[in-house]
mmCIF file of C-alpha atoms in Angstrom:
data_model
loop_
_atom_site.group_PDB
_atom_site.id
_atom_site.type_symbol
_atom_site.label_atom_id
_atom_site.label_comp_id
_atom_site.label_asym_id
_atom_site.label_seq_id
_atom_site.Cartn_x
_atom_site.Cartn_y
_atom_site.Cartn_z
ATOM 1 C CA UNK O 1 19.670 -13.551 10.662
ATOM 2 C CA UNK O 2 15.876 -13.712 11.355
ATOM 3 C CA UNK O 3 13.387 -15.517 9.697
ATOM 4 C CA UNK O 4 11.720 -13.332 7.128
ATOM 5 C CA UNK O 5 8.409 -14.985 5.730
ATOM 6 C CA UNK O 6 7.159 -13.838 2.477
ATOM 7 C CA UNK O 7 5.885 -15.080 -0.954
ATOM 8 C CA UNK O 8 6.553 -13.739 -4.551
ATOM 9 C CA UNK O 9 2.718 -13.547 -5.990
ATOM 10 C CA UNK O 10 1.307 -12.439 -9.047
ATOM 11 C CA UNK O 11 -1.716 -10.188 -8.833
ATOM 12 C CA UNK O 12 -3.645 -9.790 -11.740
ATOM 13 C CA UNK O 13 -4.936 -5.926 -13.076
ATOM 14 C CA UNK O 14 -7.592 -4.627 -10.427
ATOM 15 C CA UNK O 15 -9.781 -0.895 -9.944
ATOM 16 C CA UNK O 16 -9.799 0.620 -6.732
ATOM 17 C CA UNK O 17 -11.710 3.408 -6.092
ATOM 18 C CA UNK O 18 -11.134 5.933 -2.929
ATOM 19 C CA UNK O 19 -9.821 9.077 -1.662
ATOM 20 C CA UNK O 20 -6.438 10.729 -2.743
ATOM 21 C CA UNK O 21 -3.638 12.424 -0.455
ATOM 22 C CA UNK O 22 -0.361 13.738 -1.539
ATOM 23 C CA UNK O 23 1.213 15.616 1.217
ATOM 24 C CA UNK O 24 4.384 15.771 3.294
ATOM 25 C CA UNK O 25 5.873 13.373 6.124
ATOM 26 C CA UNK O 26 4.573 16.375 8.770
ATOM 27 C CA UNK O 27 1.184 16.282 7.309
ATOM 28 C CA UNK O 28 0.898 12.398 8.032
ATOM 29 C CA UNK O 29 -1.952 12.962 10.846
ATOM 30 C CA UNK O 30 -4.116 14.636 8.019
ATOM 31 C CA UNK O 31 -3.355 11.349 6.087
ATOM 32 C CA UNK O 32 -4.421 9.094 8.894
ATOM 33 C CA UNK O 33 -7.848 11.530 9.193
ATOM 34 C CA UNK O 34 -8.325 10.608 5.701
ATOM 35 C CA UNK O 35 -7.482 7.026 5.947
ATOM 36 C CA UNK O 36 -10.710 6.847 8.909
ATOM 37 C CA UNK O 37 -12.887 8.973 6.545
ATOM 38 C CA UNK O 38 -12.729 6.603 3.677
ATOM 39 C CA UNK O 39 -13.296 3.597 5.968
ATOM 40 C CA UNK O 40 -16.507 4.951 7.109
ATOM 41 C CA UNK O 41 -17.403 5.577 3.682
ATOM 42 C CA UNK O 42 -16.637 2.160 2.068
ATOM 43 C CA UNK O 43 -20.890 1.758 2.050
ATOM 44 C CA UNK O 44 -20.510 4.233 -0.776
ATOM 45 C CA UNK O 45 -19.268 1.104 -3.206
ATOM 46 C CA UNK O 46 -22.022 -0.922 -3.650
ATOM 47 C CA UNK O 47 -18.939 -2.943 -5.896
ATOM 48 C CA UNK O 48 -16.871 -3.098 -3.337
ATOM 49 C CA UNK O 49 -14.953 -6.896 -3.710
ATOM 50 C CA UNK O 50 -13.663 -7.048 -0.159
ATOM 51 C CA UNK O 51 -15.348 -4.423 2.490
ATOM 52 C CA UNK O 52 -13.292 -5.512 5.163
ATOM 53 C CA UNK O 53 -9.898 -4.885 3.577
ATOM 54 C CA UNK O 54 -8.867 -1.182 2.804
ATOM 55 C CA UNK O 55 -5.907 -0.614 0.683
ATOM 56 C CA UNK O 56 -3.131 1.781 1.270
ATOM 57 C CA UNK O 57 -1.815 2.737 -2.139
ATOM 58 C CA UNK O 58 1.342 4.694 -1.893
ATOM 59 C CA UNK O 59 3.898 5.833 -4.267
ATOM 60 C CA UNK O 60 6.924 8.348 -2.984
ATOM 61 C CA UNK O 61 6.774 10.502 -5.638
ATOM 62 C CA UNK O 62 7.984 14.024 -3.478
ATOM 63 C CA UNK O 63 11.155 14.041 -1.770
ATOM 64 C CA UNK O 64 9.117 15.389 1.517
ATOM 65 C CA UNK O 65 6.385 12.850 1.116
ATOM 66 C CA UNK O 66 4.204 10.802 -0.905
ATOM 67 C CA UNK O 67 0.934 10.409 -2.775
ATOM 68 C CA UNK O 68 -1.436 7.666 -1.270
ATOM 69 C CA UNK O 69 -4.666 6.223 -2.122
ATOM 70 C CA UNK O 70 -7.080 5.083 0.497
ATOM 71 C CA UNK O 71 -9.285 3.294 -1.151
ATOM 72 C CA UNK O 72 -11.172 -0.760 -1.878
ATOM 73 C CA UNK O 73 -10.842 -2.975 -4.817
ATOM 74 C CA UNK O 74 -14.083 -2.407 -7.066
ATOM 75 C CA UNK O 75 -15.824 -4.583 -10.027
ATOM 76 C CA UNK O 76 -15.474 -2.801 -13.347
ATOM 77 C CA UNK O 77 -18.516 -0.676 -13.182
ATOM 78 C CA UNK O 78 -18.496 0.912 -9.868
ATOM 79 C CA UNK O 79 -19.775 4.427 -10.211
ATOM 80 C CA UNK O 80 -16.731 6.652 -8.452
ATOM 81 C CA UNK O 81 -18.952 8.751 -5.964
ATOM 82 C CA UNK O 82 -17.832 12.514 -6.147
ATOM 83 C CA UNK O 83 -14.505 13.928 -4.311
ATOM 84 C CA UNK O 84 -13.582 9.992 -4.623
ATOM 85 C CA UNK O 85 -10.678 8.823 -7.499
ATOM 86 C CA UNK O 86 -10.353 5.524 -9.294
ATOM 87 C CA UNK O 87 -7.134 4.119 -10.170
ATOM 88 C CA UNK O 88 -6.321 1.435 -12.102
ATOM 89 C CA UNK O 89 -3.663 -1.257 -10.727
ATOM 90 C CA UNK O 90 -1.656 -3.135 -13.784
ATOM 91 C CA UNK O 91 -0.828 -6.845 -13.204
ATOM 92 C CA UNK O 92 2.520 -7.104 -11.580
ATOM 93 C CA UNK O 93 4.925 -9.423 -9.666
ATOM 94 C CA UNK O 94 4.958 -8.742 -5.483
ATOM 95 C CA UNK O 95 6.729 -9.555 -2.416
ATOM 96 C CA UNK O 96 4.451 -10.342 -0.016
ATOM 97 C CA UNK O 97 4.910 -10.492 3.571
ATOM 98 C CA UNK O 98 2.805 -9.547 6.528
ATOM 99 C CA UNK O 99 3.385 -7.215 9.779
ATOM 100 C CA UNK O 100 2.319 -8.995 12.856
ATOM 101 C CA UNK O 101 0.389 -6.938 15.816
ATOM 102 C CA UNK O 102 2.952 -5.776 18.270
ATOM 103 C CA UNK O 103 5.945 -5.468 16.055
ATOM 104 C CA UNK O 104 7.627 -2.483 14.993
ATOM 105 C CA UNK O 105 6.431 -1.410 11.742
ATOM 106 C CA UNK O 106 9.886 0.263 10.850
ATOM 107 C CA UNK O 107 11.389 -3.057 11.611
ATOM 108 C CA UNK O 108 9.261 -4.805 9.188
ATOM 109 C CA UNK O 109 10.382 -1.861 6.357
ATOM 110 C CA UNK O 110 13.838 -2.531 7.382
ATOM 111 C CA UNK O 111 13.652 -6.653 6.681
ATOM 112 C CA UNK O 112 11.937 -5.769 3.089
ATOM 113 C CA UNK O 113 14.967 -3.346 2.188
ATOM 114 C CA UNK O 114 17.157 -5.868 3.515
ATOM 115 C CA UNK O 115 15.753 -8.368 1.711
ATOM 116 C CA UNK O 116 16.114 -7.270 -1.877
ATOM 117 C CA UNK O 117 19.877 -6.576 -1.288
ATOM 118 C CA UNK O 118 20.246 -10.150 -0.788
ATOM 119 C CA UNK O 119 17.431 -11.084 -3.259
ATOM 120 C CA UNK O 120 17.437 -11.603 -7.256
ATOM 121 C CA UNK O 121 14.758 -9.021 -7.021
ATOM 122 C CA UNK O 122 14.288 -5.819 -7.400
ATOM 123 C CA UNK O 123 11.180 -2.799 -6.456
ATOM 124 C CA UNK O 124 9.598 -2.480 -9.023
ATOM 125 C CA UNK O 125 9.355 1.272 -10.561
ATOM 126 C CA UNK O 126 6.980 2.887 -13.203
ATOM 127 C CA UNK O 127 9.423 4.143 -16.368
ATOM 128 C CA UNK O 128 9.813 7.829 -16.538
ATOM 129 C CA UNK O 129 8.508 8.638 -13.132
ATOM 130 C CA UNK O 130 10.895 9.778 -9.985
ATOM 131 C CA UNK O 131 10.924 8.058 -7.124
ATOM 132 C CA UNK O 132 12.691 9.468 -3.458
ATOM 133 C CA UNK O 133 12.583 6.563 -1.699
ATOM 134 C CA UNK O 134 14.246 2.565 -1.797
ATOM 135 C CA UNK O 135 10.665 1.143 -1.983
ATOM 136 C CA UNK O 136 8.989 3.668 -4.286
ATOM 137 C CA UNK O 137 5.543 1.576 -4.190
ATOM 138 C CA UNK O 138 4.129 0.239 -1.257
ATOM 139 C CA UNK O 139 0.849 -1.302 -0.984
ATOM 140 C CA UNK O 140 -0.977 -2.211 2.169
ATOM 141 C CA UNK O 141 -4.042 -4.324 2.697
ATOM 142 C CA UNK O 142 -5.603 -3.390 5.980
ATOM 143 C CA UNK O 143 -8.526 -5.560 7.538
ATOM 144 C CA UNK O 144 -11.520 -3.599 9.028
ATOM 145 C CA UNK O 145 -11.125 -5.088 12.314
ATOM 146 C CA UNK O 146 -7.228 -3.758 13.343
ATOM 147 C CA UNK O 147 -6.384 -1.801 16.070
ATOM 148 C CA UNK O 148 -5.149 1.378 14.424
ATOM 149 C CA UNK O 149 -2.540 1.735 17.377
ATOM 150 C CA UNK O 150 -1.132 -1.163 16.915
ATOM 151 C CA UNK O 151 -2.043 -2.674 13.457
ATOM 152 C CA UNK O 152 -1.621 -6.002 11.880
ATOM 153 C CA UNK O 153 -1.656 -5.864 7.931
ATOM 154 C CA UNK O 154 -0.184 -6.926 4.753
ATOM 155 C CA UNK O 155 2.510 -5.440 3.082
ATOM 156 C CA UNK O 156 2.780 -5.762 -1.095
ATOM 157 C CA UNK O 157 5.710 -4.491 -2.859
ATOM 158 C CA UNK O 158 6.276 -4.583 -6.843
ATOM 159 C CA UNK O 159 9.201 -6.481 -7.918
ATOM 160 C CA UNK O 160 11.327 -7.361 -10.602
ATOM 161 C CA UNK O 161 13.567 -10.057 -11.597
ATOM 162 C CA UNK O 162 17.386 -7.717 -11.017
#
């Protein structure tokens, strides 16, 4: 089997603030429209922690799709500029690992599933909410500088001890 690099982290409680989809698989290039938008906008967040890394917050909450935030870590008393959201990220456990430039990004999915089968951990899933999908939670930390063709980026994933 391949070599699958990764790291369990903890990440304390953050704020992000950004723009909300929810929408279907087929409605993904609206997603990716949104996605650009919010990157040109990040000069909105004068409490922006890290400009240069946009997070993809997503959560499969539809059986046809998912609900994603595209959005930046903020301090505490960012002012949420209008048509934008805040959420509020509790301290959890991840998986860490990171998709490389030129690889295939279902391939990388594919070595996450396969490694919690063999793992002691599990995703991690909020109580009393449905999930349609083996990772319900993905989070993805995107510098400013990738090639949105061909992207390089960080993959998080809650987990818990099985």
């Amino acid at each position: 089997m391949e070599k699958f690099d990764f790291e369990i982290v903890e990440i304390p409680s953050y704020k992000a603030v950004g723009l909300k989809w929810e929408g279907s698989y087929n409605e993904i290039p609206e997603l990716k429209r949104i996605i650009h938008h919010m990157s040109q906008r990040v000069n909105e967040l004068e409490g922006a922690l890290h400009p240069k890394i946009q997070l993809g917050l997503s959560y499969h909450v539809r059986p046809d799709g998912f609900l994603h935030y595209s959005a930046y870590e903020v301090c505490e008393d960012q002012a949420i500029p209008e048509d934008m959201e805040e959420i509020t990220i509790p301290a959890m456990s991840y998986l860490i690992t990171h998709h490389k430039k030129g690889d295939d990004i279902g391939h990388t999915y594919h070595r996450i599933y396969q490694w919690f089968k063999e793992s002691e951990y599990q995703p991690y899933s909020e109580p009393n909410v449905e999930y349609f999908d083996d990772l319900p939670i993905k989070h993805e930390r995107y510098p400013s500088d990738r090639d949105l063709k061909d992207p390089h980026f960080d993959i998080l994933i809650p987990v818990l001890k099985k």
